[in-house]
């Protein structure tokens, strides 16, 4: 359909609509807004699930600075409400922009006013950059997609960035991690507002779990560093990666690298960014992850192979670093097995006979 921008401008609302009985959720859109998170927020808050009296859970308003916007997929969409409609909303949702630095100034101003009014504000994925640019996250803990956390922390040092969680809830200021975590956060808000039973109905309607175990740390891929040929220090790191089940000390590793323990202890953080103990624990967790993904070994056996010794020790470090349990991680990431064909079953039975 061809959009008549002139007609849209004539019909564009000049005043905020009357506040309805159901709480209002205003979703802010602008050029470059990402479709996935926009749809996620609209699906959750625009759910057909109702209260016990049959009333809708929320009224959803899509608001923006212009009568129409172009999304990240280059699709043109009409915007039924202006930014002044934010004034009647209890909750304001900010989806991620395609380019954070190109969010219109009037959007940032509208978000600042919403914050001053005490409205609840959610950012989804890299929508945290929009809130940070508006100064709303200063002095607060926030998260965003794990690949963007370092950049958020670098550009906005007054924001405490937590890269390990699926979302952060600070009461009236909430931020989510990557795309799917937008659904986690929106469902969390429904649960806060209406309780677990209603939120579970919304989740079922979307065919997703109400809660996902763990944080986004379990989704981060950490490449194994390549060793340089002839470098005893790098060779020692490679040996350690291949022998994580062995008990070692800094003195043992220093001797293998032909260094004094003091020199080795200085070289290690300069090369890896962390201490030997922290590095070893994280590498052991990574090995446990691979074994959980690719084998059916019991957890206590994996604990031994990955150097943790006991299943309890593995669970402790797994939970601290990945914020989930080994069994939950396995259920999420282990590849499903192909069903055995009747022919192969018969063949195996014939061989056994």
Coordinates of C-alpha atoms in Angstrom, one line a residue:
X1 CA 0.0 0.0 0.0
X2 CA 1.3 3.5 -0.9
X3 CA 1.3 5.8 2.2
X4 CA 0.0 9.3 1.8
X5 CA 2.2 11.1 4.3
X6 CA 0.2 14.3 3.8
X7 CA -3.0 12.6 4.8
X8 CA -1.3 11.0 7.8
X9 CA -0.1 14.4 8.9
X10 CA -3.7 15.8 8.8
X11 CA -5.0 12.9 10.9
X12 CA -2.0 12.8 13.3
X13 CA -3.3 13.2 16.9
X14 CA -2.4 16.4 18.6
X15 CA -3.4 15.4 22.1
X16 CA -3.0 12.2 24.1
X17 CA -5.9 9.8 24.1
X18 CA -8.1 9.4 27.2
X19 CA -6.5 6.9 29.6
X20 CA -8.5 3.6 29.6
X21 CA -9.3 1.4 32.5
X22 CA -6.7 -1.2 31.5
X23 CA -3.1 -0.1 32.1
X24 CA -1.6 1.5 29.0
X25 CA 1.7 0.3 27.5
X26 CA 3.2 2.8 25.0
X27 CA 5.7 1.3 22.6
X28 CA 8.0 3.9 21.1
X29 CA 9.0 3.6 17.5
X30 CA 11.3 5.6 15.2
X31 CA 13.1 5.1 11.9
X32 CA 15.3 2.0 12.1
X33 CA 13.3 0.3 14.9
X34 CA 13.8 -3.4 14.9
X35 CA 10.8 -5.5 14.0
X36 CA 11.5 -8.5 16.3
X37 CA 11.5 -6.7 19.6
X38 CA 8.6 -4.4 18.5
X39 CA 6.5 -7.5 17.7
X40 CA 7.6 -9.3 20.9
X41 CA 6.4 -6.4 23.1
X42 CA 3.2 -6.0 21.1
X43 CA 2.5 -9.8 21.3
X44 CA 3.0 -10.0 25.0
X45 CA 1.2 -6.8 26.1
X46 CA -1.4 -7.0 23.3
X47 CA -2.3 -10.6 24.4
X48 CA -5.8 -11.9 24.1
X49 CA -5.6 -13.3 27.6
X50 CA -7.9 -11.3 29.8
X51 CA -8.5 -10.8 33.5
X52 CA -11.1 -12.8 35.5
X53 CA -13.7 -10.2 34.6
X54 CA -12.9 -10.5 30.9
X55 CA -11.1 -7.1 30.7
X56 CA -7.9 -6.8 28.6
X57 CA -4.7 -6.9 30.5
X58 CA -3.3 -3.8 28.8
X59 CA -4.1 -1.3 26.1
X60 CA -1.2 -0.9 23.7
X61 CA -0.3 2.3 21.9
X62 CA 2.4 2.5 19.3
X63 CA 3.8 6.0 19.5
X64 CA 6.5 7.9 17.5
X65 CA 7.8 11.3 16.5
X66 CA 6.4 11.0 12.9
X67 CA 3.2 9.6 11.3
X68 CA 5.2 6.7 9.7
X69 CA 8.6 5.1 10.2
X70 CA 10.8 2.7 8.3
X71 CA 11.8 -0.4 10.2
X72 CA 15.2 -2.2 10.2
X73 CA 13.7 -4.5 7.5
X74 CA 13.0 -1.4 5.3
X75 CA 9.3 -1.9 5.8
X76 CA 7.2 1.3 6.0
X77 CA 4.7 1.3 8.9
X78 CA 2.2 3.9 10.0
X79 CA 2.4 5.2 13.6
X80 CA -1.1 5.8 15.0
X81 CA 0.0 8.0 18.0
X82 CA 2.4 10.8 18.6
X83 CA 4.9 11.0 21.5
X84 CA 2.5 13.0 23.5
X85 CA 0.5 9.8 24.0
X86 CA 3.3 8.6 26.4
X87 CA 1.8 10.9 29.0
X88 CA -1.2 8.5 29.6
X89 CA 0.9 5.3 29.7
X90 CA 1.8 3.5 32.9
X91 CA 4.6 1.6 31.0
X92 CA 6.9 2.8 28.2
X93 CA 8.7 0.3 26.1
X94 CA 11.8 1.1 24.0
X95 CA 12.7 -1.4 21.3
X96 CA 16.2 -1.4 19.9
X97 CA 17.3 0.9 17.1
X98 CA 19.1 -0.2 14.0
X99 CA 21.6 2.7 14.7
X100 CA 21.6 3.9 18.3
X101 CA 23.3 7.2 17.4
X102 CA 20.4 8.1 15.0
X103 CA 17.5 8.1 17.5
X104 CA 15.6 11.4 17.1
X105 CA 16.3 14.0 19.8
X106 CA 12.5 14.3 20.4
X107 CA 12.4 10.6 21.4
X108 CA 15.1 11.2 24.0
X109 CA 13.3 14.2 25.3
X110 CA 10.0 12.3 25.5
X111 CA 11.7 9.5 27.5
X112 CA 13.2 12.0 29.9
X113 CA 9.8 13.5 30.5
X114 CA 8.4 10.0 31.1
X115 CA 11.1 9.3 33.6
X116 CA 10.4 12.6 35.4
X117 CA 6.7 11.6 35.6
X118 CA 7.7 8.4 37.3
X119 CA 6.5 6.1 34.6
X120 CA 7.8 2.5 34.3
X121 CA 10.3 2.3 31.4
X122 CA 11.5 -0.9 29.7
X123 CA 14.3 -1.2 27.1
X124 CA 14.6 -4.3 25.0
X125 CA 18.0 -5.5 23.8
X126 CA 20.1 -2.6 22.5
X127 CA 17.3 -0.2 23.4
X128 CA 19.4 0.3 26.5
X129 CA 21.6 2.5 24.4
X130 CA 18.6 4.8 23.9
X131 CA 17.9 5.1 27.6
X132 CA 21.6 5.6 28.3
X133 CA 21.8 8.4 25.6
X134 CA 18.9 10.1 27.4
X135 CA 20.8 9.9 30.7
X136 CA 18.1 7.6 32.2
X137 CA 20.5 4.8 33.1
X138 CA 23.0 6.9 34.9
X139 CA 23.7 5.4 38.3
X140 CA 21.7 2.3 37.6
X141 CA 22.4 -1.4 36.7
X142 CA 21.4 -2.4 33.2
X143 CA 22.0 -5.0 30.6
X144 CA 21.9 -5.4 26.8
X145 CA 22.9 -8.0 24.3
X146 CA 26.1 -9.7 25.5
X147 CA 28.0 -8.7 22.3
X148 CA 27.2 -5.0 23.1
X149 CA 27.8 -4.9 26.8
X150 CA 31.4 -3.8 26.6
X151 CA 30.4 -1.0 24.2
X152 CA 27.6 0.2 26.5
X153 CA 29.9 0.2 29.5
X154 CA 32.6 2.1 27.5
X155 CA 30.3 4.7 26.1
X156 CA 28.3 5.3 29.3
X157 CA 30.6 4.7 32.3
X158 CA 28.0 5.9 34.8
X159 CA 25.9 2.8 33.9
X160 CA 26.6 -0.4 35.8
X161 CA 26.4 -3.0 33.0
X162 CA 25.7 -6.6 34.0
X163 CA 26.5 -8.9 30.9
X164 CA 25.4 -12.1 32.6
X165 CA 21.7 -11.7 33.1
X166 CA 18.6 -12.0 30.8
X167 CA 17.1 -8.9 32.3
X168 CA 17.5 -6.3 35.1
X169 CA 14.6 -5.2 37.1
X170 CA 15.1 -2.0 39.2
X171 CA 11.4 -1.4 39.9
X172 CA 10.4 1.3 37.4
X173 CA 13.5 0.9 35.2
X174 CA 14.0 -2.5 33.4
X175 CA 16.4 -3.6 30.7
X176 CA 16.7 -6.9 28.8
X177 CA 19.5 -8.7 27.1
X178 CA 19.3 -10.0 23.4
X179 CA 16.3 -10.4 21.3
X180 CA 14.6 -13.5 22.9
X181 CA 15.3 -11.9 26.4
X182 CA 12.8 -9.2 25.3
X183 CA 10.1 -11.8 25.7
X184 CA 11.5 -12.9 29.1
X185 CA 11.3 -9.3 30.3
X186 CA 7.9 -8.6 29.0
X187 CA 6.5 -11.8 30.6
X188 CA 8.2 -10.8 33.8
X189 CA 6.3 -7.5 33.8
X190 CA 3.0 -9.3 33.2
X191 CA 3.8 -11.6 36.2
X192 CA 4.6 -8.6 38.3
X193 CA 1.3 -6.9 37.3
X194 CA -1.1 -9.9 37.3
X195 CA 0.7 -12.9 39.0
X196 CA 2.1 -16.2 37.9
X197 CA -1.2 -17.8 36.7
X198 CA -2.0 -15.0 34.2
X199 CA 1.6 -14.7 33.1
X200 CA 1.7 -18.5 32.5
X201 CA -1.4 -18.2 30.3
X202 CA 0.3 -15.5 28.2
X203 CA 3.4 -17.6 27.9
X204 CA 1.5 -20.7 26.9
X205 CA -0.4 -18.6 24.3
X206 CA 3.0 -17.7 22.8
X207 CA 4.3 -21.3 23.2
X208 CA 7.3 -20.2 25.2
X209 CA 8.3 -20.9 28.8
X210 CA 7.5 -18.3 31.5
X211 CA 11.0 -18.5 32.8
X212 CA 14.3 -19.6 31.2
X213 CA 16.9 -21.0 33.5
X214 CA 20.2 -19.1 33.8
X215 CA 21.5 -15.8 32.3
X216 CA 22.8 -14.9 28.9
X217 CA 26.4 -15.9 29.9
X218 CA 25.5 -19.5 28.8
X219 CA 24.9 -18.2 25.3
X220 CA 28.2 -16.4 24.9
X221 CA 30.8 -18.1 22.6
X222 CA 34.3 -17.7 23.9
X223 CA 36.9 -18.7 21.3
X224 CA 39.9 -20.6 22.4
X225 CA 43.1 -18.5 22.0
X226 CA 45.6 -19.7 19.5
X227 CA 49.1 -20.4 20.8
X228 CA 52.2 -19.1 19.1
X229 CA 54.7 -21.7 17.9
X230 CA 57.9 -21.8 20.0
X231 CA 56.4 -19.7 22.9
X232 CA 56.7 -21.7 26.1
X233 CA 54.1 -19.6 27.8
X234 CA 51.6 -20.1 25.0
X235 CA 52.5 -23.8 25.0
X236 CA 51.8 -24.0 28.7
X237 CA 48.4 -22.5 28.2
X238 CA 47.7 -25.0 25.5
X239 CA 48.8 -27.8 27.7
X240 CA 46.6 -26.5 30.5
X241 CA 43.6 -26.5 28.2
X242 CA 44.2 -30.1 27.3
X243 CA 44.7 -31.2 31.0
X244 CA 42.1 -29.3 32.9
X245 CA 41.3 -32.4 35.0
X246 CA 44.7 -32.2 36.6
X247 CA 45.5 -30.4 39.8
X248 CA 48.1 -27.7 39.1
X249 CA 49.7 -24.8 40.9
X250 CA 51.1 -21.5 39.6
X251 CA 54.6 -22.9 40.5
X252 CA 53.9 -26.0 38.3
X253 CA 52.8 -23.8 35.4
X254 CA 55.7 -21.4 35.8
X255 CA 58.2 -24.3 35.7
X256 CA 56.6 -25.6 32.5
X257 CA 56.9 -22.1 31.0
X258 CA 60.5 -21.8 32.2
X259 CA 59.6 -18.7 34.3
X260 CA 59.7 -17.8 37.9
X261 CA 56.3 -18.0 39.6
X262 CA 56.3 -14.2 40.1
X263 CA 57.1 -13.6 36.4
X264 CA 54.4 -16.1 35.3
X265 CA 51.8 -14.5 37.6
X266 CA 52.5 -11.1 36.0
X267 CA 52.5 -12.5 32.4
X268 CA 49.2 -14.4 32.8
X269 CA 46.8 -11.5 33.4
X270 CA 48.7 -9.5 30.8
X271 CA 48.0 -12.3 28.2
X272 CA 44.5 -13.5 29.3
X273 CA 43.0 -10.5 31.2
X274 CA 42.5 -12.5 34.4
X275 CA 44.3 -14.5 37.1
X276 CA 45.3 -18.1 36.7
X277 CA 42.7 -19.4 39.1
X278 CA 39.8 -17.5 37.5
X279 CA 41.0 -18.5 34.0
X280 CA 41.2 -22.2 35.0
X281 CA 37.7 -22.2 36.6
X282 CA 36.2 -20.6 33.5
X283 CA 38.0 -23.0 31.2
X284 CA 36.8 -26.0 33.3
X285 CA 33.2 -24.7 33.0
X286 CA 33.6 -24.3 29.2
X287 CA 34.8 -27.9 29.1
X288 CA 31.9 -29.1 31.2
X289 CA 29.5 -27.2 28.8
X290 CA 31.0 -29.0 25.8
X291 CA 30.6 -32.4 27.5
X292 CA 27.0 -31.6 28.5
X293 CA 26.2 -30.6 24.9
X294 CA 27.9 -33.6 23.2
X295 CA 27.7 -36.5 25.6
X296 CA 25.4 -38.4 27.8
X297 CA 27.9 -38.7 30.6
X298 CA 26.5 -38.3 34.1
X299 CA 27.2 -35.0 35.9
X300 CA 29.6 -36.6 38.4
X301 CA 31.7 -38.1 35.6
X302 CA 31.7 -34.7 33.8
X303 CA 32.8 -33.1 37.1
X304 CA 35.8 -35.4 37.2
X305 CA 36.7 -34.9 33.5
X306 CA 36.5 -31.1 33.7
X307 CA 38.6 -30.9 36.9
X308 CA 35.9 -30.0 39.4
X309 CA 36.2 -33.4 41.2
X310 CA 32.7 -33.6 42.5
X311 CA 29.2 -32.9 41.1
X312 CA 28.5 -30.4 43.9
X313 CA 31.7 -28.5 43.1
X314 CA 30.7 -28.4 39.4
X315 CA 27.2 -27.2 40.2
X316 CA 28.6 -24.4 42.5
X317 CA 30.9 -22.9 39.8
X318 CA 28.4 -23.6 37.0
X319 CA 25.7 -21.7 38.8
X320 CA 28.0 -18.8 39.8
X321 CA 29.3 -18.3 36.2
X322 CA 26.3 -19.3 34.0
X323 CA 23.5 -18.8 36.5
X324 CA 21.9 -22.2 35.7
X325 CA 22.5 -25.9 36.6
X326 CA 24.3 -28.5 34.5
X327 CA 21.1 -30.5 33.9
X328 CA 19.2 -27.4 32.9
X329 CA 22.0 -26.4 30.5
X330 CA 22.0 -29.9 29.0
X331 CA 18.3 -29.8 28.4
X332 CA 18.7 -26.5 26.6
X333 CA 21.8 -27.1 24.5
X334 CA 22.2 -30.9 23.9
X335 CA 21.4 -31.8 20.3
X336 CA 18.4 -34.0 20.0
X337 CA 19.1 -37.6 19.0
X338 CA 17.7 -38.9 15.8
X339 CA 15.2 -41.7 16.3
X340 CA 16.5 -45.2 15.4
X341 CA 15.0 -46.6 12.3
X342 CA 13.2 -50.0 12.5
X343 CA 15.6 -51.4 10.0
X344 CA 18.7 -50.6 12.1
X345 CA 16.9 -52.0 15.2
X346 CA 16.2 -55.3 13.4
X347 CA 19.8 -55.4 12.1
X348 CA 21.2 -55.0 15.6
X349 CA 18.9 -57.6 17.0
X350 CA 19.9 -60.1 14.2
X351 CA 23.6 -59.4 15.0
X352 CA 22.9 -60.0 18.7
X353 CA 21.1 -63.3 17.9

